[in-house]
Amino acid sequence: MFKELGRFLIAFFNQLGQASGMVRSAAVWLFKGPVEVRQTMLQTTRVGVDSVAVATLTSLFTGMVLALQAGVTMRDILSEPLYIGTIVGFSLVRELGPVLTAFVIAGRAGAAGTAEIGTMKVTEQIDALHTLGTDPIRYLVIPRIAAFVIAIPVLTLFANVSGMFGGYLVSVHSLGVSSFVYIDDIKTFIKVGDLMHGFIKSIIFAFMIAVVCCYKGLNTRGGAEGVGKATTAAVVISMVLILVMDYFLTAILQAVGI
Amino acid sequence: MIQIKNLQKNFGRKHVLTGVDLTIKDGEVTTIIGGSGTGKSTLIKCIIRLIEPNDGQILVDGKDITHIKSALELAQLRRNFGYLFQEGALFDSLSVGENVTFGLKYLTDTPKNKYAAIAKDMLALVGLKDIEKLRPSELSGGMKKRVALARVLATGPKVILYDEPTSGLDPIMSEIIDELILDLKKKLGVTSVVITHDMKSAFEISDAMVMLHEGKVKLAAPREEFKKSKNPYVKQFIEGSSQGPIKMTITK
Ligand SMILES: Nc1ncnc2c1ncn2[C@@H]1O[C@H](COP(=O)(O)OP(=O)(O)OP(=O)(O)O)[C@@H](O)[C@H]1O
Ligand SMILES: [Mg+2]
């Protein structure tokens, strides 16, 4: 039992070390060579376009259900659906927007990235990159990190808007809140700091997903089966890390007053 | 000149190379033969350091490259080399044309407007035409192999490592590739290391031949000497006989 835990921890820290080695060489390449602009743009549009529909749809319904729950609760406590806009807005902007968008993207673009890089690894295309004078870090990893870090905050913004719109629909049409009150509740209470809070989170999630997915892809072994395993692992690790990091980030950001 | 001394490589507990000693001379065609799984691919991957050996030494033009770590130095080393992968290893997210010209951007100063012409020329060298727009997934196995070769040739390497350049090709195409290898030697002084299972082609193109067996060099000699060798391993392999010191079993 302890032995297994120990082995797990060793493997964990080993991989953590290797992944940070990857980040370090990404930083080195970033300073040394020109960035692969074309690859970066390609990946960014792919991540964005791939996930925009799922991200906004997920968030739309989340906003709707938030409004519904908040409305009913408020009606029970205060006998009136008050502050629905504030509740929906806060939850989305600070928490659910960044977290859900990161989830969706980890499952969509993250998985696709690991599968693609993993396939390249097992078919020696990664080796071919080396023999043709470039490097997988430069050609594959940096463009993906950039793409995720650019696309995820933008998608999070879309998700926030769409979620608040979902909340609006439910508030106005089934809870009987006037549209002016709903919007005013959002405008009065949600500050730039709240937006920053969500924004910082989404950037850090984006970076983390990209690193995990690229790392897992580059370390794929053993044919098609290995690609499947790497992809599943990348998505599961990303999702767990999103939740774990979300807690600590919230704590840190609150401590510094954002 | 590439000098390999007591080279060893194991993957986990599996000892693949157990002490390879070999010298590859400039401007010559050296072929490597040996049973499946004896470590031929592993050996040439060590030479361009796609694999880091566990022990021994590799000197390229006198420079020890066995344990180079820095990405920049490795890139420098690989600059002079071309490597034809056993399965081609074409980038399947790019078109054939983009595959062929891929290395130009990193290894040469060729202006972009010449790429199309270079792709065409290189594909013509390997007997292919009008396929620049296709994806690798749309090609036959033999075509993939030849596109991969075109990709290697495009950057003009001084040393080319071929991992079974003619496997999967028809006899006529194999002959054309053999002639191409000899042409590169004669016209450009390219050094070639060729892994092959095709004895006829090996005898045609080689200056020197090497037989690898169980992770060691059984015999390395100039072609004629190699042909006449009395070494029972070499003889059995050349003759393709199932009787002899090399035991290959089919495990059920
Ligand atoms: N990355 C790796 N991890 C583990 N084992 C490996 C790896 N690469 C090669 N091997 C093992 O090393 C041995 C030699 O492999 P190698 O590809 O060098 O053989 P080969 O001589 O090229 O064979 P073939 O003629 O079939 O191509 C094989 O038994 C193979 O299983
Ligand atoms: Mg091989």
XYZ file of C-alpha atoms and ligand atoms in Angstrom:
542
model
C 0.000 0.000 0.000
C 2.691 2.486 1.059
C 4.937 1.022 -1.572
C 2.345 1.689 -4.245
C 1.738 5.181 -3.005
C 5.461 5.758 -3.039
C 5.769 4.440 -6.558
C 2.884 6.614 -7.638
C 4.457 9.685 -6.085
C 7.809 8.970 -7.682
C 6.181 8.552 -11.081
C 4.144 11.688 -10.496
C 7.103 13.867 -9.608
C 9.147 12.296 -12.369
C 6.564 13.305 -14.942
C 6.171 16.704 -13.351
C 9.913 17.166 -13.691
C 9.903 16.084 -17.309
C 6.922 18.280 -18.129
C 8.620 21.288 -16.599
C 11.713 20.361 -18.596
C 9.506 20.609 -21.658
C 8.283 24.036 -20.583
C 11.866 25.108 -19.998
C 12.941 24.098 -23.494
C 9.851 25.828 -24.857
C 11.037 28.987 -23.164
C 14.534 28.490 -24.578
C 13.233 27.969 -28.127
C 10.993 30.965 -27.760
C 14.026 33.176 -27.281
C 16.237 31.427 -29.790
C 14.243 30.932 -32.921
C 11.429 32.639 -34.737
C 7.978 31.457 -33.681
C 6.075 29.261 -36.120
C 3.510 31.896 -36.948
C 1.578 29.802 -39.410
C 1.281 26.830 -37.081
C 0.243 29.088 -34.238
C -2.521 30.720 -36.251
C -3.671 27.368 -37.547
C -3.863 25.911 -34.057
C -5.524 28.969 -32.598
C -8.303 28.973 -35.151
C -8.664 25.240 -34.792
C -8.980 25.397 -31.003
C -11.350 28.343 -31.231
C -13.539 27.067 -34.025
C -13.599 23.516 -32.698
C -14.827 24.497 -29.301
C -16.854 27.671 -29.685
C -20.180 25.913 -30.181
C -19.762 23.464 -27.320
C -18.408 26.114 -24.978
C -21.238 28.572 -25.563
C -23.917 25.897 -25.481
C -22.617 24.401 -22.243
C -22.509 27.810 -20.701
C -25.940 28.830 -21.998
C -27.591 25.976 -20.154
C -25.449 26.504 -17.095
C -26.630 30.104 -16.946
C -30.214 28.944 -17.380
C -30.035 26.381 -14.608
C -28.263 28.823 -12.311
C -31.067 31.325 -12.774
C -33.672 28.674 -12.204
C -32.075 27.385 -9.007
C -31.335 30.851 -7.683
C -34.825 32.042 -8.543
C -36.538 29.223 -6.707
C -34.235 29.524 -3.693
C -34.666 33.266 -3.489
C -38.389 32.909 -3.780
C -38.395 30.449 -0.882
C -36.218 32.631 1.344
C -37.186 36.150 0.376
C -40.467 35.318 -1.350
C -39.168 37.186 -4.401
C -36.557 36.288 -7.045
C -34.001 38.969 -6.136
C -30.432 39.397 -7.340
C -30.674 36.659 -9.946
C -28.481 38.596 -12.346
C -25.849 39.071 -9.668
C -25.793 35.409 -8.692
C -25.654 34.183 -12.262
C -23.045 36.753 -13.231
C -20.771 36.142 -10.260
C -20.874 32.375 -10.579
C -20.131 32.526 -14.269
C -17.483 35.191 -14.385
C -15.472 33.985 -11.395
C -15.974 30.221 -11.526
C -18.089 28.432 -14.017
C -17.093 30.334 -17.123
C -13.369 29.584 -16.826
C -13.790 26.090 -15.371
C -16.428 24.822 -17.772
C -14.709 26.294 -20.798
C -11.439 24.727 -19.721
C -13.232 21.399 -19.295
C -14.807 21.563 -22.705
C -11.533 22.491 -24.366
C -9.543 19.848 -22.533
C -12.024 17.289 -23.830
C -12.094 18.659 -27.326
C -8.931 20.428 -28.466
C -6.744 18.947 -25.732
C -7.667 15.390 -26.602
C -7.278 16.098 -30.305
C -3.834 17.582 -29.690
C -2.606 14.622 -27.662
C -3.947 12.168 -30.213
C -2.287 14.023 -33.073
C 1.086 14.403 -31.383
C 0.878 10.853 -30.041
C 0.256 9.486 -33.517
C 3.170 11.506 -34.815
C 5.316 10.017 -32.095
C 4.460 6.386 -32.781
C 4.810 6.808 -36.548
C 8.259 8.438 -36.180
C 7.057 11.808 -37.444
C 8.498 13.388 -34.304
C 11.867 11.851 -35.164
C 11.435 13.156 -38.685
C 11.037 16.686 -37.306
C 14.415 16.271 -35.633
C 16.091 15.034 -38.797
C 14.669 17.928 -40.831
C 16.238 20.575 -38.673
C 13.449 21.548 -36.354
C 12.189 20.365 -33.037
C 8.808 19.175 -31.774
C 8.954 21.775 -29.022
C 9.315 24.528 -31.543
C 7.036 23.129 -34.221
C 4.289 21.542 -32.129
C 4.409 22.572 -28.498
C 4.926 26.337 -28.628
C 2.190 26.919 -31.237
C -0.210 24.851 -29.146
C 0.588 26.589 -25.895
C 0.111 29.914 -27.664
C -3.113 28.748 -29.286
C -4.612 27.594 -25.999
C -3.548 30.688 -24.114
C -5.060 32.908 -26.818
C -8.209 30.935 -27.530
C -9.338 29.883 -24.070
C -9.739 33.364 -22.536
C -11.660 34.470 -25.617
C -13.899 31.432 -25.459
C -14.375 32.017 -21.748
C -15.607 35.488 -22.553
C -18.071 34.051 -25.064
C -19.156 31.511 -22.498
C -19.731 34.208 -19.875
C -21.865 36.233 -22.225
C -23.823 33.243 -23.374
C -24.357 32.058 -19.793
C -25.644 35.425 -18.698
C -27.924 35.413 -21.694
C -29.226 31.991 -20.610
C -29.866 33.391 -17.151
C -31.633 36.333 -18.724
C -33.955 34.087 -20.700
C -35.001 32.135 -17.642
C -35.255 35.187 -15.389
C -37.355 37.202 -17.753
C -39.491 34.464 -19.218
C -40.107 32.097 -16.371
C -39.240 33.913 -13.151
C -40.872 37.169 -14.084
C -37.849 39.367 -13.370
C -37.847 42.477 -15.523
C -35.053 42.621 -18.027
C -33.887 45.988 -16.673
C -33.495 44.579 -13.143
C -31.588 41.529 -14.374
C -29.100 43.588 -16.341
C -28.798 46.167 -13.614
C -28.046 43.438 -11.052
C -25.164 42.360 -13.215
C -23.851 45.850 -13.921
C -23.990 47.142 -10.382
C -22.285 44.273 -8.627
C -19.806 42.760 -11.038
C -16.539 44.643 -11.025
C -13.476 44.630 -13.207
C -11.751 42.626 -10.480
C -14.226 39.790 -10.953
C -13.500 39.738 -14.651
C -9.774 39.704 -13.896
C -10.280 36.861 -11.459
C -11.854 34.723 -14.168
C -9.447 35.891 -16.823
C -6.331 34.990 -14.823
C -7.770 31.582 -14.063
C -8.583 30.854 -17.667
C -5.084 31.762 -18.829
C -3.496 29.496 -16.252
C -5.874 26.648 -17.116
C -5.082 27.140 -20.785
C -1.361 26.905 -20.202
C -1.762 23.849 -18.031
C -3.994 21.993 -20.505
C -1.594 22.690 -23.354
C 1.406 21.482 -21.355
C -0.324 18.308 -20.151
C -1.674 17.434 -23.581
C 1.595 18.066 -25.414
C 3.609 16.238 -22.778
C 1.354 13.195 -22.905
C 1.419 13.232 -26.696
C 5.189 13.461 -26.938
C 5.622 10.612 -24.481
C 3.233 8.237 -26.179
C 4.448 4.697 -26.567
C 3.134 1.566 -28.166
C 1.110 2.120 -31.300
C -2.576 2.910 -31.604
C -3.324 1.558 -28.158
C -0.707 3.869 -26.680
C -2.265 6.855 -28.430
C -5.640 5.984 -26.914
C -4.146 5.654 -23.457
C -2.193 8.891 -23.730
C -5.282 10.776 -24.882
C -7.464 9.495 -22.061
C -4.738 10.218 -19.530
C -4.243 13.742 -20.853
C -7.937 14.578 -20.575
C -8.375 13.047 -17.125
C -5.253 14.718 -15.743
C -6.262 18.065 -17.236
C -9.733 17.897 -15.726
C -8.519 16.910 -12.282
C -5.859 19.608 -12.369
C -8.401 22.214 -13.450
C -10.470 21.540 -10.350
C -7.521 21.298 -7.987
C -5.897 24.422 -9.368
C -9.200 26.246 -9.349
C -9.378 25.927 -5.590
C -5.848 27.120 -4.983
C -6.081 29.898 -7.526
C -9.261 31.147 -5.944
C -7.583 31.129 -2.557
C -4.528 32.957 -3.849
C -6.467 35.498 -5.881
C -8.778 36.244 -2.990
C -5.793 36.651 -0.700
C -4.370 39.307 -2.986
C -7.778 40.878 -3.280
C -8.850 40.060 -6.817
C 34.167 9.589 -41.521
C 31.977 7.987 -38.907
C 33.707 5.848 -36.306
C 31.692 3.686 -33.995
C 33.393 2.091 -31.026
C 31.934 -0.561 -28.764
C 28.473 0.939 -29.116
C 25.847 -0.382 -26.737
C 22.161 0.270 -26.452
C 19.504 -1.383 -24.402
C 15.823 -0.669 -24.076
C 15.038 -1.508 -20.483
C 16.328 -5.045 -19.980
C 16.516 -5.733 -23.672
C 20.089 -5.478 -24.953
C 19.866 -4.548 -28.600
C 23.367 -3.349 -29.464
C 26.010 -5.162 -27.439
C 29.231 -3.646 -28.732
C 29.250 -2.453 -32.330
C 32.579 -1.471 -33.869
C 32.400 0.015 -37.320
C 33.971 2.639 -39.535
C 32.022 4.296 -42.317
C 34.186 5.971 -44.922
C 33.314 9.230 -46.648
C 31.962 9.049 -50.155
C 31.245 5.335 -49.953
C 28.092 3.300 -49.926
C 28.028 1.069 -46.885
C 25.216 -1.447 -46.632
C 24.104 -3.033 -43.420
C 22.454 -6.414 -43.510
C 21.224 -8.619 -40.741
C 18.200 -10.436 -39.429
C 15.014 -8.681 -38.502
C 15.262 -7.179 -35.032
C 19.042 -7.305 -34.724
C 19.244 -3.569 -34.222
C 20.019 -2.144 -37.663
C 17.560 0.708 -37.348
C 18.670 1.288 -33.780
C 22.267 1.579 -34.938
C 21.650 4.237 -37.558
C 19.330 6.129 -35.236
C 22.226 6.333 -32.805
C 24.376 7.884 -35.532
C 22.105 10.925 -35.827
C 21.260 10.693 -32.165
C 17.570 10.076 -32.427
C 18.601 7.541 -29.823
C 21.217 8.114 -27.151
C 23.518 5.098 -26.730
C 24.123 3.638 -23.290
C 27.804 3.070 -23.800
C 30.572 3.273 -26.374
C 31.416 6.105 -28.684
C 30.402 7.610 -32.004
C 32.770 10.020 -33.723
C 31.614 12.037 -36.701
C 34.610 13.584 -38.442
C 36.508 13.156 -35.201
C 33.891 14.858 -33.043
C 32.414 12.822 -30.237
C 28.642 13.034 -30.572
C 27.708 10.149 -28.304
C 26.171 12.162 -25.512
C 25.472 15.596 -26.935
C 22.559 17.065 -25.026
C 21.956 20.594 -26.243
C 19.236 20.938 -28.842
C 21.321 23.413 -30.802
C 24.357 21.153 -31.052
C 22.160 18.223 -32.045
C 20.538 20.323 -34.739
C 24.019 21.253 -35.924
C 25.012 17.588 -36.101
C 21.892 16.584 -38.014
C 22.337 19.400 -40.499
C 24.650 17.305 -42.672
C 22.582 14.169 -42.425
C 19.538 12.878 -44.212
C 17.502 10.039 -42.771
C 15.042 7.882 -44.663
C 12.672 6.276 -42.184
C 11.727 2.646 -42.553
C 8.025 3.546 -42.706
C 8.555 6.902 -44.414
C 7.326 9.011 -41.479
C 5.657 11.565 -43.733
C 3.779 14.313 -41.944
C 0.180 13.387 -42.514
C -1.120 16.847 -41.732
C 0.793 18.282 -44.697
C 0.516 17.772 -48.429
C 3.117 15.824 -50.390
C 4.630 19.061 -51.696
C 4.884 20.559 -48.211
C 6.432 17.339 -46.970
C 9.132 17.379 -49.615
C 10.106 20.991 -48.961
C 9.688 20.830 -45.184
C 13.385 20.784 -44.327
C 14.328 23.648 -46.645
C 13.021 26.230 -44.224
C 15.168 24.938 -41.373
C 18.242 23.590 -43.099
C 18.777 25.893 -46.063
C 18.343 29.515 -47.100
C 16.298 28.637 -50.146
C 13.793 31.402 -50.930
C 10.132 30.364 -50.664
C 9.391 30.976 -54.339
C 11.734 28.135 -55.316
C 9.951 25.537 -53.195
C 7.453 24.449 -55.815
C 10.157 23.842 -58.401
C 12.295 21.931 -55.917
C 9.365 19.734 -54.914
C 8.741 18.944 -58.558
C 12.391 18.124 -59.259
C 12.835 15.952 -56.187
C 9.667 14.013 -56.908
C 10.820 13.527 -60.487
C 14.082 12.042 -59.197
C 12.130 9.288 -57.492
C 9.801 8.788 -60.444
C 6.756 10.671 -59.201
C 4.776 13.391 -60.904
C 1.829 15.677 -60.190
C 1.146 14.501 -56.692
C 2.192 17.603 -54.750
C -1.350 18.401 -53.694
C -2.170 14.922 -52.389
C -2.053 13.941 -48.736
C 0.224 11.105 -47.612
C -2.856 9.067 -46.693
C -3.797 9.041 -50.367
C -0.537 7.385 -51.450
C 0.420 3.740 -51.803
C 3.125 2.316 -49.555
C 5.793 2.475 -52.239
C 4.843 6.030 -53.161
C 5.118 7.103 -49.515
C 8.595 5.636 -49.375
C 9.641 7.548 -52.471
C 8.120 10.826 -51.277
C 10.062 10.335 -48.042
C 13.204 9.875 -50.102
C 12.433 13.036 -52.058
C 12.101 14.854 -48.743
C 15.537 13.632 -47.708
C 17.138 14.639 -50.998
C 15.595 18.110 -51.027
C 17.915 19.488 -48.356
C 21.054 18.167 -50.021
C 22.581 16.184 -47.151
C 26.207 15.019 -47.276
C 25.482 11.769 -45.496
C 22.282 9.841 -46.065
C 21.106 7.042 -43.817
C 18.606 4.839 -45.629
C 16.437 2.463 -43.656
C 15.393 -0.069 -46.279
C 14.984 2.299 -49.223
C 13.703 -0.357 -51.595
C 11.451 -2.441 -49.380
C 7.919 -2.295 -50.705
C 8.990 -1.176 -54.168
C 8.649 -3.153 -57.365
C 11.876 -4.498 -58.919
C 12.118 -1.766 -61.532
C 11.595 1.024 -59.037
C 14.128 -0.630 -56.716
C 16.640 -0.559 -59.527
C 15.938 3.126 -60.118
C 16.479 3.915 -56.445
C 19.728 1.923 -56.469
C 20.926 3.955 -59.435
C 19.931 7.112 -57.633
C 22.038 6.169 -54.615
C 25.024 5.522 -56.875
C 24.415 8.757 -58.759
C 24.444 10.759 -55.552
C 27.754 9.169 -54.690
C 29.334 9.837 -58.075
C 28.016 13.306 -58.747
C 27.854 14.803 -55.286
C 30.132 12.575 -53.243
C 27.341 11.694 -50.868
C 28.142 9.137 -48.187
C 25.423 6.519 -47.877
C 24.579 4.002 -45.221
C 21.936 1.642 -46.491
C 20.049 -0.950 -44.514
C 18.676 -3.544 -46.846
C 17.309 -7.060 -47.038
C 17.786 -7.172 -50.777
C 21.074 -9.008 -51.412
C 21.087 -8.360 -55.118
C 20.856 -4.633 -54.644
C 23.348 -4.747 -51.780
C 25.961 -6.326 -54.042
C 25.208 -3.804 -56.739
C 25.562 -0.611 -54.775
C 27.950 -1.345 -51.919
C 31.540 -0.312 -51.503
C 31.551 -1.918 -48.092
C 29.178 -4.319 -46.436
C 28.415 -4.962 -42.808
C 26.584 -7.816 -41.246
C 24.974 -7.251 -37.891
C 24.020 -10.193 -35.740
C 22.780 -10.217 -32.163
C 23.873 -6.674 -31.534
C 27.418 -7.026 -32.855
C 29.158 -6.722 -36.183
C 29.785 -10.220 -37.551
C 31.723 -8.975 -40.530
C 32.526 -5.625 -42.054
C 34.463 -5.738 -45.313
C 34.752 -4.338 -48.813
C 32.138 -5.800 -51.123
C 34.197 -8.400 -52.959
C 35.788 -9.656 -49.805
C 32.402 -9.805 -48.142
C 30.952 -11.769 -51.052
C 33.667 -14.388 -50.800
C 33.630 -14.582 -47.045
C 33.731 -18.034 -45.517
C 32.113 -16.792 -42.335
C 29.220 -19.236 -41.869
C 26.873 -16.538 -40.579
C 27.519 -14.319 -43.561
C 27.276 -17.207 -45.992
C 24.011 -18.390 -44.596
C 22.573 -14.903 -44.728
C 23.716 -14.211 -48.288
C 22.385 -17.513 -49.489
C 19.184 -17.069 -47.555
C 19.364 -20.571 -46.182
C 17.411 -21.763 -43.199
C 20.242 -24.156 -42.340
C 23.257 -22.753 -40.539
C 24.437 -21.045 -37.391
C 21.724 -18.345 -37.467
C 18.706 -19.760 -35.755
C 15.445 -18.072 -36.503
C 12.474 -19.727 -34.990
C 8.824 -19.140 -35.413
C 7.332 -18.976 -31.982
C 3.897 -20.431 -31.750
N 11.952 2.341 -28.683
C 12.120 1.036 -28.419
N 11.738 0.546 -27.230
C 11.911 -0.753 -26.940
N 12.444 -1.651 -27.763
C 12.855 -1.222 -28.956
C 12.712 0.137 -29.360
N 13.203 0.278 -30.611
C 13.633 -0.948 -30.975
N 13.428 -1.853 -29.995
C 13.802 -3.259 -30.030
O 15.121 -3.336 -30.488
C 15.283 -4.427 -31.354
C 15.964 -3.950 -32.623
O 15.090 -3.089 -33.299
P 15.470 -2.455 -34.711
O 14.301 -1.651 -35.149
O 16.764 -1.777 -34.581
O 15.606 -3.750 -35.607
P 16.004 -3.855 -37.136
O 17.300 -4.570 -37.207
O 15.909 -2.536 -37.781
O 14.867 -4.821 -37.679
P 14.072 -4.777 -39.079
O 14.958 -5.363 -40.102
O 12.899 -5.649 -38.832
O 13.718 -3.355 -39.336
C 13.930 -5.039 -31.586
O 13.873 -6.244 -30.887
C 12.975 -4.052 -31.012
O 11.958 -4.744 -30.343
Mg 14.556 -1.600 -38.957
